[in-house]
Amino acid sequence: MIQIKTEAEFAKMREAGKVVEEALLTLGNAVEPGITTWELDEIAKKVFDKHGAISSSFHYGDPPFPGQICVSPNEVIVHGIPRKDIVLKEGDIVTCDVCCSLDGMHADAARTFAVGKISDEAAKLVRVTEECFWKGFEKVSTDNRIGDISSAVQAHAESFGYGVIRELTGHGIGHQLHEDPDVPNYGRFGHGPRIVKGMAFCIEPMISMGRREIAVLGDEWTVITRDRKYAAHYENTIIVTENGPEIITLTEGKNV
Ligand code: MG
């Protein structure tokens, strides 16, 4: 069931969104060749602690997720576990997916960062994945349906020959990290739930350079592309207010 939020709940979500945004800005500045995904996790934890925020990822699910954030390099699409033995190198791309709660309300966003100088091919994947988010965001209107977002994301990604990951989707968010409705990155125009005032959800294109099939590693979390080609991810939390859609995890301007 889709939970409709009050203005008071939105106000709390905006505060959580600011913490997520600050963490992502800090992580983006810290990403460089030689840093481990573990160190990135510690950087995010410091930002959470500064604001009294709680990671929504830590101990989520079964087996409990061990990191404060998900850190997913190269062929890892999502849910990469921060590790001391994963050292980023020049030419890698790395996605940081950050979600936290503050006063019981959650916010969630992700960015894929370049590690040093990356190939033109990788840079294009990262750019197009962010563009997919904006194509979807343009459809957020109380005249539209969730499927309008999905089909816009899919059409843009596939026009570049990229793979659209289907097993993982955007989602409603609020009191829980994952609420109804699902917000898939593929679908049909005119289908799915109507977008109404009081909704809060994440649009999060997960796009691969090659095929769309996935595999999950033995740690039961790390999701990779089966063909091992690079994947990128871009996500923000959106609330639908009486003044229209508002992105609560991107208030300082574009941060990639
Ligand atoms: Mg999400």
mmCIF file of C-alpha atoms and ligand atoms in Angstrom:
data_model
loop_
_atom_site.group_PDB
_atom_site.id
_atom_site.type_symbol
_atom_site.label_atom_id
_atom_site.label_comp_id
_atom_site.label_asym_id
_atom_site.label_seq_id
_atom_site.Cartn_x
_atom_site.Cartn_y
_atom_site.Cartn_z
ATOM 1 C CA MET A 1 0.000 0.000 0.000
ATOM 2 C CA ILE A 2 1.291 3.439 -0.875
ATOM 3 C CA GLN A 3 1.720 5.591 2.229
ATOM 4 C CA ILE A 4 0.772 9.226 1.737
ATOM 5 C CA LYS A 5 2.968 11.585 3.752
ATOM 6 C CA THR A 6 2.067 14.720 5.653
ATOM 7 C CA GLU A 7 3.958 18.006 5.351
ATOM 8 C CA ALA A 8 5.457 17.284 8.812
ATOM 9 C CA GLU A 9 6.790 13.950 7.536
ATOM 10 C CA PHE A 10 8.183 15.644 4.432
ATOM 11 C CA ALA A 11 9.963 18.174 6.671
ATOM 12 C CA LYS A 12 11.756 15.308 8.461
ATOM 13 C CA MET A 13 12.607 13.641 5.153
ATOM 14 C CA ARG A 14 14.201 16.873 3.904
ATOM 15 C CA GLU A 15 16.533 16.834 6.919
ATOM 16 C CA ALA A 16 17.513 13.201 6.205
ATOM 17 C CA GLY A 17 17.993 14.172 2.550
ATOM 18 C CA LYS A 18 20.478 16.884 3.516
ATOM 19 C CA VAL A 19 22.579 14.349 5.423
ATOM 20 C CA VAL A 20 22.575 11.974 2.442
ATOM 21 C CA GLU A 21 23.608 14.827 0.156
ATOM 22 C CA GLU A 22 26.425 15.937 2.460
ATOM 23 C CA ALA A 23 27.706 12.352 2.679
ATOM 24 C CA LEU A 24 27.710 12.001 -1.114
ATOM 25 C CA LEU A 25 29.501 15.323 -1.607
ATOM 26 C CA THR A 26 32.117 14.279 0.953
ATOM 27 C CA LEU A 27 32.526 10.863 -0.672
ATOM 28 C CA GLY A 28 32.857 12.401 -4.138
ATOM 29 C CA ASN A 29 35.732 14.551 -2.892
ATOM 30 C CA ALA A 30 37.396 11.565 -1.203
ATOM 31 C CA VAL A 31 37.302 9.128 -4.137
ATOM 32 C CA GLU A 32 40.810 8.768 -5.572
ATOM 33 C CA PRO A 33 43.131 5.995 -6.670
ATOM 34 C CA GLY A 34 44.404 4.028 -3.644
ATOM 35 C CA ILE A 35 41.408 4.500 -1.368
ATOM 36 C CA THR A 36 39.599 1.371 -0.168
ATOM 37 C CA THR A 37 35.848 0.919 -0.220
ATOM 38 C CA TRP A 38 36.141 0.390 3.560
ATOM 39 C CA GLU A 39 37.585 3.896 3.969
ATOM 40 C CA LEU A 40 34.676 5.346 2.001
ATOM 41 C CA ASP A 41 32.309 3.591 4.404
ATOM 42 C CA GLU A 42 34.080 5.199 7.372
ATOM 43 C CA ILE A 43 33.789 8.638 5.749
ATOM 44 C CA ALA A 44 30.024 8.204 5.381
ATOM 45 C CA LYS A 45 29.721 7.009 8.994
ATOM 46 C CA LYS A 46 31.393 10.207 10.204
ATOM 47 C CA VAL A 47 28.823 12.329 8.361
ATOM 48 C CA PHE A 48 25.955 10.242 9.778
ATOM 49 C CA ASP A 49 27.370 10.535 13.308
ATOM 50 C CA LYS A 50 27.835 14.297 13.015
ATOM 51 C CA HIS A 51 24.091 14.684 12.447
ATOM 52 C CA GLY A 52 22.831 11.841 14.659
ATOM 53 C CA ALA A 53 21.589 10.003 11.558
ATOM 54 C CA ILE A 54 21.335 6.215 11.350
ATOM 55 C CA SER A 55 22.436 4.253 8.285
ATOM 56 C CA SER A 56 19.451 2.517 6.692
ATOM 57 C CA SER A 57 21.781 -0.034 5.074
ATOM 58 C CA PHE A 58 23.602 -1.239 8.200
ATOM 59 C CA HIS A 59 22.164 -4.590 9.287
ATOM 60 C CA TYR A 60 19.436 -4.368 6.645
ATOM 61 C CA GLY A 61 18.100 -7.688 5.402
ATOM 62 C CA ASP A 62 19.287 -11.265 5.808
ATOM 63 C CA PRO A 63 22.192 -11.820 5.988
ATOM 64 C CA PRO A 64 22.475 -8.406 7.675
ATOM 65 C CA PHE A 65 24.288 -5.936 5.422
ATOM 66 C CA PRO A 66 27.601 -5.167 7.174
ATOM 67 C CA GLY A 67 28.324 -1.693 5.744
ATOM 68 C CA GLN A 68 27.076 1.797 6.513
ATOM 69 C CA ILE A 69 26.721 2.402 2.759
ATOM 70 C CA CYS A 70 26.919 0.304 -0.402
ATOM 71 C CA VAL A 71 30.135 0.792 -2.398
ATOM 72 C CA SER A 72 30.006 -0.808 -5.824
ATOM 73 C CA PRO A 73 32.980 -0.608 -8.209
ATOM 74 C CA ASN A 74 32.982 -1.291 -11.956
ATOM 75 C CA GLU A 75 30.933 -4.413 -12.776
ATOM 76 C CA VAL A 76 29.225 -4.275 -9.367
ATOM 77 C CA ILE A 77 25.792 -2.784 -9.996
ATOM 78 C CA VAL A 78 24.610 -2.355 -6.400
ATOM 79 C CA HIS A 79 25.011 -3.650 -2.819
ATOM 80 C CA GLY A 80 28.814 -3.822 -2.838
ATOM 81 C CA ILE A 81 30.060 -4.542 0.696
ATOM 82 C CA PRO A 82 32.779 -2.088 1.869
ATOM 83 C CA ARG A 83 36.056 -4.008 2.256
ATOM 84 C CA LYS A 84 39.618 -3.275 3.324
ATOM 85 C CA ASP A 85 40.958 -5.367 0.433
ATOM 86 C CA ILE A 86 39.066 -3.559 -2.343
ATOM 87 C CA VAL A 87 41.423 -0.773 -3.394
ATOM 88 C CA LEU A 88 40.181 1.604 -6.079
ATOM 89 C CA LYS A 89 42.514 2.309 -8.977
ATOM 90 C CA GLU A 90 42.820 4.880 -11.727
ATOM 91 C CA GLY A 91 40.195 4.276 -14.402
ATOM 92 C CA ASP A 92 37.663 2.581 -12.109
ATOM 93 C CA ILE A 93 34.167 3.845 -11.555
ATOM 94 C CA VAL A 94 32.541 3.438 -8.155
ATOM 95 C CA THR A 95 28.965 3.865 -6.996
ATOM 96 C CA CYS A 96 28.249 5.061 -3.475
ATOM 97 C CA ASP A 97 24.647 4.387 -2.434
ATOM 98 C CA VAL A 98 23.845 6.294 0.746
ATOM 99 C CA CYS A 99 20.664 6.043 2.791
ATOM 100 C CA CYS A 100 19.939 7.102 6.343
ATOM 101 C CA SER A 101 17.124 7.931 8.704
ATOM 102 C CA LEU A 102 16.736 10.935 10.917
ATOM 103 C CA ASP A 103 13.888 11.086 13.426
ATOM 104 C CA GLY A 104 12.400 7.950 11.873
ATOM 105 C CA MET A 105 12.211 9.153 8.261
ATOM 106 C CA HIS A 106 14.512 7.910 5.489
ATOM 107 C CA ALA A 107 16.241 9.393 2.441
ATOM 108 C CA ASP A 108 18.280 7.550 -0.199
ATOM 109 C CA ALA A 109 20.542 8.583 -3.084
ATOM 110 C CA ALA A 110 23.409 7.206 -5.167
ATOM 111 C CA ARG A 111 26.131 8.555 -7.426
ATOM 112 C CA THR A 112 28.716 6.842 -9.605
ATOM 113 C CA PHE A 113 32.089 8.569 -9.294
ATOM 114 C CA ALA A 114 35.152 8.447 -11.539
ATOM 115 C CA VAL A 115 38.383 7.246 -9.910
ATOM 116 C CA GLY A 116 41.043 9.483 -11.421
ATOM 117 C CA LYS A 117 40.890 9.604 -15.208
ATOM 118 C CA ILE A 118 38.382 7.191 -16.721
ATOM 119 C CA SER A 119 37.809 6.038 -20.301
ATOM 120 C CA ASP A 120 35.473 7.996 -22.584
ATOM 121 C CA GLU A 121 33.311 4.879 -22.708
ATOM 122 C CA ALA A 122 32.937 4.755 -18.915
ATOM 123 C CA ALA A 123 32.328 8.505 -18.691
ATOM 124 C CA LYS A 124 29.544 8.195 -21.254
ATOM 125 C CA LEU A 125 27.867 5.405 -19.249
ATOM 126 C CA VAL A 126 27.959 7.533 -16.085
ATOM 127 C CA ARG A 127 26.607 10.588 -17.925
ATOM 128 C CA VAL A 128 23.787 8.714 -19.655
ATOM 129 C CA THR A 129 22.765 7.008 -16.393
ATOM 130 C CA GLU A 130 22.341 10.414 -14.761
ATOM 131 C CA GLU A 131 20.442 11.628 -17.837
ATOM 132 C CA CYS A 132 18.101 8.638 -17.419
ATOM 133 C CA PHE A 133 17.244 9.909 -13.940
ATOM 134 C CA TRP A 134 16.376 13.342 -15.326
ATOM 135 C CA LYS A 135 14.273 11.840 -18.147
ATOM 136 C CA GLY A 136 12.317 9.967 -15.487
ATOM 137 C CA PHE A 137 12.102 12.964 -13.184
ATOM 138 C CA GLU A 138 10.535 15.060 -15.986
ATOM 139 C CA LYS A 139 7.560 12.673 -15.828
ATOM 140 C CA VAL A 140 6.905 13.227 -12.109
ATOM 141 C CA SER A 141 3.559 15.003 -12.226
ATOM 142 C CA THR A 142 0.157 14.385 -10.712
ATOM 143 C CA ASP A 143 -1.085 14.054 -14.312
ATOM 144 C CA ASN A 144 1.105 10.977 -14.795
ATOM 145 C CA ARG A 145 1.695 7.403 -13.677
ATOM 146 C CA ILE A 146 4.770 5.542 -12.401
ATOM 147 C CA GLY A 147 5.011 3.701 -15.742
ATOM 148 C CA ASP A 148 5.617 7.048 -17.463
ATOM 149 C CA ILE A 149 8.797 7.429 -15.402
ATOM 150 C CA SER A 150 9.827 3.828 -16.108
ATOM 151 C CA SER A 151 9.327 4.040 -19.861
ATOM 152 C CA ALA A 152 11.243 7.351 -20.105
ATOM 153 C CA VAL A 153 14.239 5.878 -18.257
ATOM 154 C CA GLN A 154 14.205 2.721 -20.371
ATOM 155 C CA ALA A 155 13.886 4.540 -23.697
ATOM 156 C CA HIS A 156 16.847 6.810 -22.971
ATOM 157 C CA ALA A 157 19.159 3.991 -21.804
ATOM 158 C CA GLU A 158 18.255 1.653 -24.634
ATOM 159 C CA SER A 159 18.765 4.378 -27.250
ATOM 160 C CA PHE A 160 22.484 4.047 -26.384
ATOM 161 C CA GLY A 161 22.375 0.237 -26.560
ATOM 162 C CA TYR A 162 22.809 -0.055 -22.797
ATOM 163 C CA GLY A 163 21.280 -2.738 -20.575
ATOM 164 C CA VAL A 164 18.519 -1.743 -18.138
ATOM 165 C CA ILE A 165 18.673 -3.776 -14.927
ATOM 166 C CA ARG A 166 15.238 -5.222 -14.184
ATOM 167 C CA GLU A 167 15.628 -7.200 -10.966
ATOM 168 C CA LEU A 168 16.238 -4.038 -8.931
ATOM 169 C CA THR A 169 13.964 -1.017 -8.956
ATOM 170 C CA GLY A 170 13.328 2.356 -7.423
ATOM 171 C CA HIS A 171 10.876 2.358 -4.545
ATOM 172 C CA GLY A 172 8.606 4.303 -2.264
ATOM 173 C CA ILE A 173 10.342 5.633 0.850
ATOM 174 C CA GLY A 174 9.413 7.288 4.141
ATOM 175 C CA HIS A 175 9.043 5.530 7.488
ATOM 176 C CA GLN A 176 10.739 2.572 5.793
ATOM 177 C CA LEU A 177 13.655 2.540 3.376
ATOM 178 C CA HIS A 178 11.637 0.471 0.919
ATOM 179 C CA GLU A 179 7.913 1.098 0.606
ATOM 180 C CA ASP A 180 5.352 0.792 -2.198
ATOM 181 C CA PRO A 181 5.292 1.503 -5.034
ATOM 182 C CA ASP A 182 8.109 -0.116 -7.008
ATOM 183 C CA VAL A 183 9.533 2.327 -9.542
ATOM 184 C CA PRO A 184 11.025 0.090 -12.255
ATOM 185 C CA ASN A 185 13.491 1.361 -14.834
ATOM 186 C CA TYR A 186 11.513 -0.310 -17.600
ATOM 187 C CA GLY A 187 7.821 -0.286 -18.316
ATOM 188 C CA ARG A 188 4.967 1.110 -20.294
ATOM 189 C CA PHE A 189 3.694 4.623 -20.632
ATOM 190 C CA GLY A 190 0.231 5.057 -19.056
ATOM 191 C CA HIS A 191 0.628 2.056 -16.715
ATOM 192 C CA GLY A 192 1.276 1.707 -12.981
ATOM 193 C CA PRO A 193 0.027 3.683 -9.990
ATOM 194 C CA ARG A 194 -1.039 7.285 -10.420
ATOM 195 C CA ILE A 195 1.352 9.869 -8.997
ATOM 196 C CA VAL A 196 -0.419 11.831 -6.262
ATOM 197 C CA LYS A 197 0.442 14.553 -3.774
ATOM 198 C CA GLY A 198 2.006 13.133 -0.611
ATOM 199 C CA MET A 199 3.973 10.375 -2.365
ATOM 200 C CA ALA A 200 7.692 9.954 -1.756
ATOM 201 C CA PHE A 201 9.826 7.673 -3.919
ATOM 202 C CA CYS A 202 13.279 7.075 -5.338
ATOM 203 C CA ILE A 203 14.052 7.058 -9.041
ATOM 204 C CA GLU A 204 17.270 5.101 -9.509
ATOM 205 C CA PRO A 205 18.380 4.004 -12.963
ATOM 206 C CA MET A 206 20.871 1.110 -12.842
ATOM 207 C CA ILE A 207 22.371 0.858 -16.306
ATOM 208 C CA SER A 208 25.003 -1.493 -17.749
ATOM 209 C CA MET A 209 27.369 -1.015 -20.640
ATOM 210 C CA GLY A 210 26.558 -4.480 -21.920
ATOM 211 C CA ARG A 211 23.753 -6.929 -21.295
ATOM 212 C CA ARG A 212 21.188 -6.546 -18.518
ATOM 213 C CA GLU A 213 21.558 -9.961 -16.865
ATOM 214 C CA ILE A 214 22.834 -10.001 -13.294
ATOM 215 C CA ALA A 215 24.518 -12.402 -10.897
ATOM 216 C CA VAL A 216 24.829 -12.301 -7.106
ATOM 217 C CA LEU A 217 28.162 -13.168 -5.454
ATOM 218 C CA GLY A 218 28.563 -15.692 -2.626
ATOM 219 C CA ASP A 219 28.311 -12.952 0.016
ATOM 220 C CA GLU A 220 24.591 -12.879 -0.945
ATOM 221 C CA TRP A 221 24.681 -9.105 -1.440
ATOM 222 C CA THR A 222 27.036 -8.015 -4.210
ATOM 223 C CA VAL A 223 25.102 -7.757 -7.495
ATOM 224 C CA ILE A 224 27.244 -7.783 -10.644
ATOM 225 C CA THR A 225 26.636 -7.758 -14.369
ATOM 226 C CA ARG A 226 26.859 -11.323 -15.641
ATOM 227 C CA ASP A 227 29.022 -10.185 -18.569
ATOM 228 C CA ARG A 228 31.271 -8.256 -16.110
ATOM 229 C CA LYS A 229 30.828 -5.013 -18.036
ATOM 230 C CA TYR A 230 30.660 -1.764 -16.080
ATOM 231 C CA ALA A 231 27.380 -0.576 -14.552
ATOM 232 C CA ALA A 232 26.399 2.852 -13.241
ATOM 233 C CA HIS A 233 23.685 4.013 -10.858
ATOM 234 C CA TYR A 234 22.155 7.402 -10.115
ATOM 235 C CA GLU A 235 19.438 7.959 -7.535
ATOM 236 C CA ASN A 236 17.575 10.679 -5.707
ATOM 237 C CA THR A 237 14.633 10.794 -3.313
ATOM 238 C CA ILE A 238 11.651 12.785 -4.589
ATOM 239 C CA ILE A 239 8.670 14.062 -2.638
ATOM 240 C CA VAL A 240 5.461 15.171 -4.340
ATOM 241 C CA THR A 241 4.323 18.313 -2.555
ATOM 242 C CA GLU A 242 1.448 20.658 -3.291
ATOM 243 C CA ASN A 243 3.992 22.836 -5.111
ATOM 244 C CA GLY A 244 5.074 19.924 -7.283
ATOM 245 C CA PRO A 245 7.938 17.438 -7.184
ATOM 246 C CA GLU A 246 10.956 18.245 -5.056
ATOM 247 C CA ILE A 247 14.289 16.414 -4.971
ATOM 248 C CA ILE A 248 15.365 16.280 -1.321
ATOM 249 C CA THR A 249 18.802 14.715 -1.864
ATOM 250 C CA LEU A 250 20.027 17.333 -4.318
ATOM 251 C CA THR A 251 19.625 20.850 -2.996
ATOM 252 C CA GLU A 252 23.117 22.253 -3.667
ATOM 253 C CA GLY A 253 22.907 21.822 -7.412
ATOM 254 C CA LYS A 254 24.099 18.924 -9.492
ATOM 255 C CA ASN A 255 26.803 17.161 -7.534
ATOM 256 C CA VAL A 256 28.344 14.844 -10.088
HETATM 257 MG MG MG B 1 17.101 3.243 -3.355
#
